[in-house]
Amino acid sequence: MRDDPGGQPLTERGARTRERLLTAAREVFEEHGFLETRVAHITRHARVAYGSFYTYFPSKEAVFLEVADRLFADMTDHDLVPSAGPAPAARIRRANRAYYEAYLRNAKMMAIIEQVATFNAEFQELRRKHRAASAERSAKAIARWQRAGFVPSDLDAEMASRALAAMVDHSLYLWLVQGNDPPGTDRLLDTLDTLTVRALGLPS
């Protein structure tokens, strides 16, 4: 059971209240943005007494960080380069589409996250941690493909992983956050697949 700010284990009722606050916080952040959101907005939306918020979170920033932490876990659960196996190109295509679906689910919050990342150092570190963990998993997959003879051995697996992740991530940010998911998504995903496969020297 998750502890409260005072370090005491939560009761089942307390855990449910905390989850209501997290759910409400995400919805309010998506509606108002980070800067305009107040704790009162969150508690009103969750139908929880204002003072109860501070039983579970010390500040608006703290609840935002946990909302973002969960979002990043959802996003980075879909590695851009999945584990080695037969038909690597097909696995990359499936991974890119899984990441697209995750990004689509989180597009509203991603817009707010990009804003907060410009001024909140703690949040920047959280984002860096999740991205680094995802890139490390992908780099290990590329290295396994190198040992299996799928990917040229002279490619820097770590840098390739980071570059490909940046390409896919920023492309989807521009597409879904800035462009409001315009027509042609399949063309975009097909192009990202092709670029990834060719960058790694994989057979298509």
mmCIF file with all atom_site columns, C-alpha atoms in Angstrom:
data_model
loop_
_atom_site.group_PDB
_atom_site.id
_atom_site.type_symbol
_atom_site.label_atom_id
_atom_site.label_alt_id
_atom_site.label_comp_id
_atom_site.label_asym_id
_atom_site.label_entity_id
_atom_site.label_seq_id
_atom_site.pdbx_PDB_ins_code
_atom_site.Cartn_x
_atom_site.Cartn_y
_atom_site.Cartn_z
_atom_site.occupancy
_atom_site.B_iso_or_equiv
_atom_site.pdbx_formal_charge
_atom_site.auth_seq_id
_atom_site.auth_comp_id
_atom_site.auth_asym_id
_atom_site.auth_atom_id
_atom_site.pdbx_PDB_model_num
ATOM 1   C CA . MET A 1 1   ? 0.000   0.000   0.000   1.00 0.00 ? 1   MET A CA 1
ATOM 2   C CA . ARG A 1 2   ? 1.418   3.422   -0.958  1.00 0.00 ? 2   ARG A CA 1
ATOM 3   C CA . ASP A 1 3   ? 2.459   5.532   2.038   1.00 0.00 ? 3   ASP A CA 1
ATOM 4   C CA . ASP A 1 4   ? 1.013   8.961   2.711   1.00 0.00 ? 4   ASP A CA 1
ATOM 5   C CA . PRO A 1 5   ? 3.294   12.057  2.946   1.00 0.00 ? 5   PRO A CA 1
ATOM 6   C CA . GLY A 1 6   ? 3.815   11.336  6.626   1.00 0.00 ? 6   GLY A CA 1
ATOM 7   C CA . GLY A 1 7   ? 5.158   7.870   5.891   1.00 0.00 ? 7   GLY A CA 1
ATOM 8   C CA . GLN A 1 8   ? 2.158   5.919   7.221   1.00 0.00 ? 8   GLN A CA 1
ATOM 9   C CA . PRO A 1 9   ? 0.707   3.062   5.152   1.00 0.00 ? 9   PRO A CA 1
ATOM 10  C CA . LEU A 1 10  ? -2.616  3.946   3.556   1.00 0.00 ? 10  LEU A CA 1
ATOM 11  C CA . THR A 1 11  ? -5.852  2.186   4.380   1.00 0.00 ? 11  THR A CA 1
ATOM 12  C CA . GLU A 1 12  ? -7.911  0.790   1.492   1.00 0.00 ? 12  GLU A CA 1
ATOM 13  C CA . ARG A 1 13  ? -10.174 3.825   1.722   1.00 0.00 ? 13  ARG A CA 1
ATOM 14  C CA . GLY A 1 14  ? -7.164  6.122   1.744   1.00 0.00 ? 14  GLY A CA 1
ATOM 15  C CA . ALA A 1 15  ? -5.711  4.381   -1.298  1.00 0.00 ? 15  ALA A CA 1
ATOM 16  C CA . ARG A 1 16  ? -9.000  4.838   -3.166  1.00 0.00 ? 16  ARG A CA 1
ATOM 17  C CA . THR A 1 17  ? -9.112  8.528   -2.255  1.00 0.00 ? 17  THR A CA 1
ATOM 18  C CA . ARG A 1 18  ? -5.534  8.970   -3.413  1.00 0.00 ? 18  ARG A CA 1
ATOM 19  C CA . GLU A 1 19  ? -6.348  7.329   -6.750  1.00 0.00 ? 19  GLU A CA 1
ATOM 20  C CA . ARG A 1 20  ? -9.368  9.606   -7.159  1.00 0.00 ? 20  ARG A CA 1
ATOM 21  C CA . LEU A 1 21  ? -7.135  12.613  -6.624  1.00 0.00 ? 21  LEU A CA 1
ATOM 22  C CA . LEU A 1 22  ? -4.619  11.350  -9.190  1.00 0.00 ? 22  LEU A CA 1
ATOM 23  C CA . THR A 1 23  ? -7.341  10.688  -11.753 1.00 0.00 ? 23  THR A CA 1
ATOM 24  C CA . ALA A 1 24  ? -8.917  14.085  -11.101 1.00 0.00 ? 24  ALA A CA 1
ATOM 25  C CA . ALA A 1 25  ? -5.542  15.826  -11.226 1.00 0.00 ? 25  ALA A CA 1
ATOM 26  C CA . ARG A 1 26  ? -4.771  14.464  -14.677 1.00 0.00 ? 26  ARG A CA 1
ATOM 27  C CA . GLU A 1 27  ? -8.172  15.504  -15.999 1.00 0.00 ? 27  GLU A CA 1
ATOM 28  C CA . VAL A 1 28  ? -7.848  18.992  -14.518 1.00 0.00 ? 28  VAL A CA 1
ATOM 29  C CA . PHE A 1 29  ? -4.296  19.439  -15.804 1.00 0.00 ? 29  PHE A CA 1
ATOM 30  C CA . GLU A 1 30  ? -5.487  18.427  -19.274 1.00 0.00 ? 30  GLU A CA 1
ATOM 31  C CA . GLU A 1 31  ? -8.333  20.949  -19.101 1.00 0.00 ? 31  GLU A CA 1
ATOM 32  C CA . HIS A 1 32  ? -6.577  23.931  -17.493 1.00 0.00 ? 32  HIS A CA 1
ATOM 33  C CA . GLY A 1 33  ? -2.867  23.318  -18.004 1.00 0.00 ? 33  GLY A CA 1
ATOM 34  C CA . PHE A 1 34  ? -0.301  23.174  -15.214 1.00 0.00 ? 34  PHE A CA 1
ATOM 35  C CA . LEU A 1 35  ? 0.054   26.878  -14.459 1.00 0.00 ? 35  LEU A CA 1
ATOM 36  C CA . GLU A 1 36  ? -3.672  27.587  -14.211 1.00 0.00 ? 36  GLU A CA 1
ATOM 37  C CA . THR A 1 37  ? -4.544  24.512  -12.161 1.00 0.00 ? 37  THR A CA 1
ATOM 38  C CA . ARG A 1 38  ? -5.122  25.008  -8.442  1.00 0.00 ? 38  ARG A CA 1
ATOM 39  C CA . VAL A 1 39  ? -5.398  22.396  -5.702  1.00 0.00 ? 39  VAL A CA 1
ATOM 40  C CA . ALA A 1 40  ? -9.003  23.519  -5.245  1.00 0.00 ? 40  ALA A CA 1
ATOM 41  C CA . HIS A 1 41  ? -9.749  22.581  -8.867  1.00 0.00 ? 41  HIS A CA 1
ATOM 42  C CA . ILE A 1 42  ? -8.412  19.071  -8.251  1.00 0.00 ? 42  ILE A CA 1
ATOM 43  C CA . THR A 1 43  ? -10.268 18.489  -4.978  1.00 0.00 ? 43  THR A CA 1
ATOM 44  C CA . ARG A 1 44  ? -13.509 19.848  -6.406  1.00 0.00 ? 44  ARG A CA 1
ATOM 45  C CA . HIS A 1 45  ? -13.221 17.568  -9.427  1.00 0.00 ? 45  HIS A CA 1
ATOM 46  C CA . ALA A 1 46  ? -12.417 14.572  -7.207  1.00 0.00 ? 46  ALA A CA 1
ATOM 47  C CA . ARG A 1 47  ? -15.202 15.513  -4.762  1.00 0.00 ? 47  ARG A CA 1
ATOM 48  C CA . VAL A 1 48  ? -12.719 15.442  -1.915  1.00 0.00 ? 48  VAL A CA 1
ATOM 49  C CA . ALA A 1 49  ? -12.371 17.999  0.891   1.00 0.00 ? 49  ALA A CA 1
ATOM 50  C CA . TYR A 1 50  ? -9.690  20.580  0.149   1.00 0.00 ? 50  TYR A CA 1
ATOM 51  C CA . GLY A 1 51  ? -7.684  19.769  3.264   1.00 0.00 ? 51  GLY A CA 1
ATOM 52  C CA . SER A 1 52  ? -7.705  16.057  2.437   1.00 0.00 ? 52  SER A CA 1
ATOM 53  C CA . PHE A 1 53  ? -5.467  16.704  -0.571  1.00 0.00 ? 53  PHE A CA 1
ATOM 54  C CA . TYR A 1 54  ? -2.530  17.411  1.733   1.00 0.00 ? 54  TYR A CA 1
ATOM 55  C CA . THR A 1 55  ? -2.997  14.061  3.456   1.00 0.00 ? 55  THR A CA 1
ATOM 56  C CA . TYR A 1 56  ? -1.729  12.460  0.241   1.00 0.00 ? 56  TYR A CA 1
ATOM 57  C CA . PHE A 1 57  ? 0.334   15.098  -1.588  1.00 0.00 ? 57  PHE A CA 1
ATOM 58  C CA . PRO A 1 58  ? 2.404   18.014  -0.270  1.00 0.00 ? 58  PRO A CA 1
ATOM 59  C CA . SER A 1 59  ? 1.730   20.237  -3.309  1.00 0.00 ? 59  SER A CA 1
ATOM 60  C CA . LYS A 1 60  ? 0.310   20.593  -6.799  1.00 0.00 ? 60  LYS A CA 1
ATOM 61  C CA . GLU A 1 61  ? 3.800   19.913  -8.138  1.00 0.00 ? 61  GLU A CA 1
ATOM 62  C CA . ALA A 1 62  ? 3.963   16.593  -6.282  1.00 0.00 ? 62  ALA A CA 1
ATOM 63  C CA . VAL A 1 63  ? 0.709   15.281  -7.740  1.00 0.00 ? 63  VAL A CA 1
ATOM 64  C CA . PHE A 1 64  ? 1.771   16.457  -11.198 1.00 0.00 ? 64  PHE A CA 1
ATOM 65  C CA . LEU A 1 65  ? 5.056   14.570  -10.874 1.00 0.00 ? 65  LEU A CA 1
ATOM 66  C CA . GLU A 1 66  ? 3.231   11.361  -10.007 1.00 0.00 ? 66  GLU A CA 1
ATOM 67  C CA . VAL A 1 67  ? 0.767   11.808  -12.874 1.00 0.00 ? 67  VAL A CA 1
ATOM 68  C CA . ALA A 1 68  ? 3.739   12.345  -15.195 1.00 0.00 ? 68  ALA A CA 1
ATOM 69  C CA . ASP A 1 69  ? 5.621   9.379   -13.733 1.00 0.00 ? 69  ASP A CA 1
ATOM 70  C CA . ARG A 1 70  ? 2.681   7.093   -14.533 1.00 0.00 ? 70  ARG A CA 1
ATOM 71  C CA . LEU A 1 71  ? 2.354   8.578   -18.004 1.00 0.00 ? 71  LEU A CA 1
ATOM 72  C CA . PHE A 1 72  ? 6.043   7.999   -18.750 1.00 0.00 ? 72  PHE A CA 1
ATOM 73  C CA . ALA A 1 73  ? 5.776   4.426   -17.490 1.00 0.00 ? 73  ALA A CA 1
ATOM 74  C CA . ASP A 1 74  ? 2.901   3.874   -19.935 1.00 0.00 ? 74  ASP A CA 1
ATOM 75  C CA . MET A 1 75  ? 4.827   5.507   -22.772 1.00 0.00 ? 75  MET A CA 1
ATOM 76  C CA . THR A 1 76  ? 8.206   3.862   -22.242 1.00 0.00 ? 76  THR A CA 1
ATOM 77  C CA . ASP A 1 77  ? 6.680   0.419   -21.710 1.00 0.00 ? 77  ASP A CA 1
ATOM 78  C CA . HIS A 1 78  ? 6.626   0.303   -25.523 1.00 0.00 ? 78  HIS A CA 1
ATOM 79  C CA . ASP A 1 79  ? 10.284  0.143   -26.549 1.00 0.00 ? 79  ASP A CA 1
ATOM 80  C CA . LEU A 1 80  ? 11.015  1.616   -29.961 1.00 0.00 ? 80  LEU A CA 1
ATOM 81  C CA . VAL A 1 81  ? 13.329  -1.305  -30.665 1.00 0.00 ? 81  VAL A CA 1
ATOM 82  C CA . PRO A 1 82  ? 11.830  -4.486  -29.154 1.00 0.00 ? 82  PRO A CA 1
ATOM 83  C CA . SER A 1 83  ? 13.656  -7.615  -28.063 1.00 0.00 ? 83  SER A CA 1
ATOM 84  C CA . ALA A 1 84  ? 15.492  -9.705  -30.628 1.00 0.00 ? 84  ALA A CA 1
ATOM 85  C CA . GLY A 1 85  ? 13.668  -12.474 -32.426 1.00 0.00 ? 85  GLY A CA 1
ATOM 86  C CA . PRO A 1 86  ? 12.521  -13.569 -35.834 1.00 0.00 ? 86  PRO A CA 1
ATOM 87  C CA . ALA A 1 87  ? 11.514  -10.916 -38.372 1.00 0.00 ? 87  ALA A CA 1
ATOM 88  C CA . PRO A 1 88  ? 13.109  -7.877  -36.632 1.00 0.00 ? 88  PRO A CA 1
ATOM 89  C CA . ALA A 1 89  ? 11.543  -5.426  -39.114 1.00 0.00 ? 89  ALA A CA 1
ATOM 90  C CA . ALA A 1 90  ? 8.050   -6.709  -38.316 1.00 0.00 ? 90  ALA A CA 1
ATOM 91  C CA . ARG A 1 91  ? 8.743   -6.345  -34.591 1.00 0.00 ? 91  ARG A CA 1
ATOM 92  C CA . ILE A 1 92  ? 9.822   -2.745  -35.130 1.00 0.00 ? 92  ILE A CA 1
ATOM 93  C CA . ARG A 1 93  ? 6.610   -2.016  -37.018 1.00 0.00 ? 93  ARG A CA 1
ATOM 94  C CA . ARG A 1 94  ? 4.519   -3.439  -34.179 1.00 0.00 ? 94  ARG A CA 1
ATOM 95  C CA . ALA A 1 95  ? 6.526   -1.490  -31.593 1.00 0.00 ? 95  ALA A CA 1
ATOM 96  C CA . ASN A 1 96  ? 6.134   1.807   -33.463 1.00 0.00 ? 96  ASN A CA 1
ATOM 97  C CA . ARG A 1 97  ? 2.381   1.340   -33.672 1.00 0.00 ? 97  ARG A CA 1
ATOM 98  C CA . ALA A 1 98  ? 2.145   0.444   -29.992 1.00 0.00 ? 98  ALA A CA 1
ATOM 99  C CA . TYR A 1 99  ? 4.084   3.610   -29.170 1.00 0.00 ? 99  TYR A CA 1
ATOM 100 C CA . TYR A 1 100 ? 1.806   5.652   -31.424 1.00 0.00 ? 100 TYR A CA 1
ATOM 101 C CA . GLU A 1 101 ? -1.261  4.321   -29.577 1.00 0.00 ? 101 GLU A CA 1
ATOM 102 C CA . ALA A 1 102 ? 0.346   5.150   -26.226 1.00 0.00 ? 102 ALA A CA 1
ATOM 103 C CA . TYR A 1 103 ? 1.213   8.650   -27.446 1.00 0.00 ? 103 TYR A CA 1
ATOM 104 C CA . LEU A 1 104 ? -2.318  9.141   -28.734 1.00 0.00 ? 104 LEU A CA 1
ATOM 105 C CA . ARG A 1 105 ? -3.740  8.211   -25.312 1.00 0.00 ? 105 ARG A CA 1
ATOM 106 C CA . ASN A 1 106 ? -1.430  10.720  -23.637 1.00 0.00 ? 106 ASN A CA 1
ATOM 107 C CA . ALA A 1 107 ? -1.266  13.520  -26.219 1.00 0.00 ? 107 ALA A CA 1
ATOM 108 C CA . LYS A 1 108 ? -3.026  16.149  -24.089 1.00 0.00 ? 108 LYS A CA 1
ATOM 109 C CA . MET A 1 109 ? -0.734  15.572  -21.135 1.00 0.00 ? 109 MET A CA 1
ATOM 110 C CA . MET A 1 110 ? 2.333   15.452  -23.375 1.00 0.00 ? 110 MET A CA 1
ATOM 111 C CA . ALA A 1 111 ? 1.622   19.021  -24.466 1.00 0.00 ? 111 ALA A CA 1
ATOM 112 C CA . ILE A 1 112 ? 1.556   20.125  -20.816 1.00 0.00 ? 112 ILE A CA 1
ATOM 113 C CA . ILE A 1 113 ? 4.639   18.071  -20.000 1.00 0.00 ? 113 ILE A CA 1
ATOM 114 C CA . GLU A 1 114 ? 6.655   19.865  -22.662 1.00 0.00 ? 114 GLU A CA 1
ATOM 115 C CA . GLN A 1 115 ? 5.641   23.167  -21.065 1.00 0.00 ? 115 GLN A CA 1
ATOM 116 C CA . VAL A 1 116 ? 6.542   22.129  -17.525 1.00 0.00 ? 116 VAL A CA 1
ATOM 117 C CA . ALA A 1 117 ? 9.873   20.688  -18.651 1.00 0.00 ? 117 ALA A CA 1
ATOM 118 C CA . THR A 1 118 ? 11.042  24.194  -19.563 1.00 0.00 ? 118 THR A CA 1
ATOM 119 C CA . PHE A 1 119 ? 11.065  25.423  -15.955 1.00 0.00 ? 119 PHE A CA 1
ATOM 120 C CA . ASN A 1 120 ? 10.890  22.502  -13.490 1.00 0.00 ? 120 ASN A CA 1
ATOM 121 C CA . ALA A 1 121 ? 14.255  20.801  -12.865 1.00 0.00 ? 121 ALA A CA 1
ATOM 122 C CA . GLU A 1 122 ? 12.782  17.923  -10.850 1.00 0.00 ? 122 GLU A CA 1
ATOM 123 C CA . PHE A 1 123 ? 10.419  17.127  -13.677 1.00 0.00 ? 123 PHE A CA 1
ATOM 124 C CA . GLN A 1 124 ? 13.230  17.340  -16.244 1.00 0.00 ? 124 GLN A CA 1
ATOM 125 C CA . GLU A 1 125 ? 15.138  14.718  -14.247 1.00 0.00 ? 125 GLU A CA 1
ATOM 126 C CA . LEU A 1 126 ? 12.064  12.461  -14.098 1.00 0.00 ? 126 LEU A CA 1
ATOM 127 C CA . ARG A 1 127 ? 11.635  12.656  -17.855 1.00 0.00 ? 127 ARG A CA 1
ATOM 128 C CA . ARG A 1 128 ? 15.351  12.054  -18.421 1.00 0.00 ? 128 ARG A CA 1
ATOM 129 C CA . LYS A 1 129 ? 15.279  8.972   -16.158 1.00 0.00 ? 129 LYS A CA 1
ATOM 130 C CA . HIS A 1 130 ? 12.406  7.327   -18.041 1.00 0.00 ? 130 HIS A CA 1
ATOM 131 C CA . ARG A 1 131 ? 13.823  8.099   -21.467 1.00 0.00 ? 131 ARG A CA 1
ATOM 132 C CA . ALA A 1 132 ? 17.260  6.828   -20.456 1.00 0.00 ? 132 ALA A CA 1
ATOM 133 C CA . ALA A 1 133 ? 15.784  3.544   -19.200 1.00 0.00 ? 133 ALA A CA 1
ATOM 134 C CA . SER A 1 134 ? 13.863  3.054   -22.444 1.00 0.00 ? 134 SER A CA 1
ATOM 135 C CA . ALA A 1 135 ? 16.911  3.901   -24.569 1.00 0.00 ? 135 ALA A CA 1
ATOM 136 C CA . GLU A 1 136 ? 19.036  1.470   -22.567 1.00 0.00 ? 136 GLU A CA 1
ATOM 137 C CA . ARG A 1 137 ? 16.600  -1.386  -23.195 1.00 0.00 ? 137 ARG A CA 1
ATOM 138 C CA . SER A 1 138 ? 16.521  -0.576  -26.896 1.00 0.00 ? 138 SER A CA 1
ATOM 139 C CA . ALA A 1 139 ? 20.330  -0.380  -27.052 1.00 0.00 ? 139 ALA A CA 1
ATOM 140 C CA . LYS A 1 140 ? 20.558  -3.857  -25.527 1.00 0.00 ? 140 LYS A CA 1
ATOM 141 C CA . ALA A 1 141 ? 18.133  -5.154  -28.164 1.00 0.00 ? 141 ALA A CA 1
ATOM 142 C CA . ILE A 1 142 ? 20.248  -3.621  -30.942 1.00 0.00 ? 142 ILE A CA 1
ATOM 143 C CA . ALA A 1 143 ? 23.364  -5.195  -29.435 1.00 0.00 ? 143 ALA A CA 1
ATOM 144 C CA . ARG A 1 144 ? 21.639  -8.586  -29.423 1.00 0.00 ? 144 ARG A CA 1
ATOM 145 C CA . TRP A 1 145 ? 20.733  -8.094  -33.077 1.00 0.00 ? 145 TRP A CA 1
ATOM 146 C CA . GLN A 1 146 ? 24.368  -7.276  -33.782 1.00 0.00 ? 146 GLN A CA 1
ATOM 147 C CA . ARG A 1 147 ? 25.492  -10.514 -32.155 1.00 0.00 ? 147 ARG A CA 1
ATOM 148 C CA . ALA A 1 148 ? 22.884  -12.382 -34.203 1.00 0.00 ? 148 ALA A CA 1
ATOM 149 C CA . GLY A 1 149 ? 24.200  -10.794 -37.402 1.00 0.00 ? 149 GLY A CA 1
ATOM 150 C CA . PHE A 1 150 ? 21.075  -8.730  -38.160 1.00 0.00 ? 150 PHE A CA 1
ATOM 151 C CA . VAL A 1 151 ? 22.680  -5.315  -37.535 1.00 0.00 ? 151 VAL A CA 1
ATOM 152 C CA . PRO A 1 152 ? 26.188  -4.198  -38.636 1.00 0.00 ? 152 PRO A CA 1
ATOM 153 C CA . SER A 1 153 ? 28.686  -4.579  -35.798 1.00 0.00 ? 153 SER A CA 1
ATOM 154 C CA . ASP A 1 154 ? 30.230  -1.124  -36.344 1.00 0.00 ? 154 ASP A CA 1
ATOM 155 C CA . LEU A 1 155 ? 26.996  0.700   -35.409 1.00 0.00 ? 155 LEU A CA 1
ATOM 156 C CA . ASP A 1 156 ? 27.023  2.393   -31.990 1.00 0.00 ? 156 ASP A CA 1
ATOM 157 C CA . ALA A 1 157 ? 24.031  0.669   -30.367 1.00 0.00 ? 157 ALA A CA 1
ATOM 158 C CA . GLU A 1 158 ? 23.557  3.284   -27.638 1.00 0.00 ? 158 GLU A CA 1
ATOM 159 C CA . MET A 1 159 ? 23.696  6.294   -29.955 1.00 0.00 ? 159 MET A CA 1
ATOM 160 C CA . ALA A 1 160 ? 21.515  4.559   -32.544 1.00 0.00 ? 160 ALA A CA 1
ATOM 161 C CA . SER A 1 161 ? 18.918  3.829   -29.868 1.00 0.00 ? 161 SER A CA 1
ATOM 162 C CA . ARG A 1 162 ? 18.883  7.443   -28.673 1.00 0.00 ? 162 ARG A CA 1
ATOM 163 C CA . ALA A 1 163 ? 18.730  8.886   -32.187 1.00 0.00 ? 163 ALA A CA 1
ATOM 164 C CA . LEU A 1 164 ? 15.920  6.601   -33.323 1.00 0.00 ? 164 LEU A CA 1
ATOM 165 C CA . ALA A 1 165 ? 13.934  7.254   -30.134 1.00 0.00 ? 165 ALA A CA 1
ATOM 166 C CA . ALA A 1 166 ? 14.316  11.013  -30.638 1.00 0.00 ? 166 ALA A CA 1
ATOM 167 C CA . MET A 1 167 ? 13.183  10.729  -34.261 1.00 0.00 ? 167 MET A CA 1
ATOM 168 C CA . VAL A 1 168 ? 10.045  8.761   -33.431 1.00 0.00 ? 168 VAL A CA 1
ATOM 169 C CA . ASP A 1 169 ? 9.213   10.687  -30.262 1.00 0.00 ? 169 ASP A CA 1
ATOM 170 C CA . HIS A 1 170 ? 9.549   14.163  -31.784 1.00 0.00 ? 170 HIS A CA 1
ATOM 171 C CA . SER A 1 171 ? 7.744   13.141  -34.975 1.00 0.00 ? 171 SER A CA 1
ATOM 172 C CA . LEU A 1 172 ? 4.762   11.952  -32.952 1.00 0.00 ? 172 LEU A CA 1
ATOM 173 C CA . TYR A 1 173 ? 4.870   15.076  -30.785 1.00 0.00 ? 173 TYR A CA 1
ATOM 174 C CA . LEU A 1 174 ? 4.641   17.281  -33.877 1.00 0.00 ? 174 LEU A CA 1
ATOM 175 C CA . TRP A 1 175 ? 1.983   15.036  -35.398 1.00 0.00 ? 175 TRP A CA 1
ATOM 176 C CA . LEU A 1 176 ? -0.295  14.511  -32.411 1.00 0.00 ? 176 LEU A CA 1
ATOM 177 C CA . VAL A 1 177 ? 0.313   17.555  -30.211 1.00 0.00 ? 177 VAL A CA 1
ATOM 178 C CA . GLN A 1 178 ? 1.021   20.251  -32.766 1.00 0.00 ? 178 GLN A CA 1
ATOM 179 C CA . GLY A 1 179 ? -0.920  18.877  -35.742 1.00 0.00 ? 179 GLY A CA 1
ATOM 180 C CA . ASN A 1 180 ? -4.073  17.499  -34.119 1.00 0.00 ? 180 ASN A CA 1
ATOM 181 C CA . ASP A 1 181 ? -3.615  14.025  -35.672 1.00 0.00 ? 181 ASP A CA 1
ATOM 182 C CA . PRO A 1 182 ? -4.072  15.023  -39.340 1.00 0.00 ? 182 PRO A CA 1
ATOM 183 C CA . PRO A 1 183 ? -4.812  12.506  -42.119 1.00 0.00 ? 183 PRO A CA 1
ATOM 184 C CA . GLY A 1 184 ? -1.875  10.422  -43.268 1.00 0.00 ? 184 GLY A CA 1
ATOM 185 C CA . THR A 1 185 ? -0.949  8.697   -40.008 1.00 0.00 ? 185 THR A CA 1
ATOM 186 C CA . ASP A 1 186 ? -0.291  5.398   -41.773 1.00 0.00 ? 186 ASP A CA 1
ATOM 187 C CA . ARG A 1 187 ? 2.127   7.160   -44.134 1.00 0.00 ? 187 ARG A CA 1
ATOM 188 C CA . LEU A 1 188 ? 3.968   8.673   -41.183 1.00 0.00 ? 188 LEU A CA 1
ATOM 189 C CA . LEU A 1 189 ? 4.243   5.360   -39.334 1.00 0.00 ? 189 LEU A CA 1
ATOM 190 C CA . ASP A 1 190 ? 5.303   3.512   -42.485 1.00 0.00 ? 190 ASP A CA 1
ATOM 191 C CA . THR A 1 191 ? 8.003   6.121   -43.038 1.00 0.00 ? 191 THR A CA 1
ATOM 192 C CA . LEU A 1 192 ? 9.252   5.889   -39.448 1.00 0.00 ? 192 LEU A CA 1
ATOM 193 C CA . ASP A 1 193 ? 9.356   2.099   -39.810 1.00 0.00 ? 193 ASP A CA 1
ATOM 194 C CA . THR A 1 194 ? 11.367  2.335   -43.024 1.00 0.00 ? 194 THR A CA 1
ATOM 195 C CA . LEU A 1 195 ? 13.810  4.872   -41.601 1.00 0.00 ? 195 LEU A CA 1
ATOM 196 C CA . THR A 1 196 ? 14.365  2.760   -38.471 1.00 0.00 ? 196 THR A CA 1
ATOM 197 C CA . VAL A 1 197 ? 14.858  -0.474  -40.405 1.00 0.00 ? 197 VAL A CA 1
ATOM 198 C CA . ARG A 1 198 ? 17.268  1.120   -42.883 1.00 0.00 ? 198 ARG A CA 1
ATOM 199 C CA . ALA A 1 199 ? 19.192  2.973   -40.185 1.00 0.00 ? 199 ALA A CA 1
ATOM 200 C CA . LEU A 1 200 ? 19.845  -0.350  -38.466 1.00 0.00 ? 200 LEU A CA 1
ATOM 201 C CA . GLY A 1 201 ? 20.709  -2.103  -41.725 1.00 0.00 ? 201 GLY A CA 1
ATOM 202 C CA . LEU A 1 202 ? 17.977  -4.688  -41.193 1.00 0.00 ? 202 LEU A CA 1
ATOM 203 C CA . PRO A 1 203 ? 16.425  -6.728  -43.986 1.00 0.00 ? 203 PRO A CA 1
ATOM 204 C CA . SER A 1 204 ? 12.926  -5.424  -44.661 1.00 0.00 ? 204 SER A CA 1
#
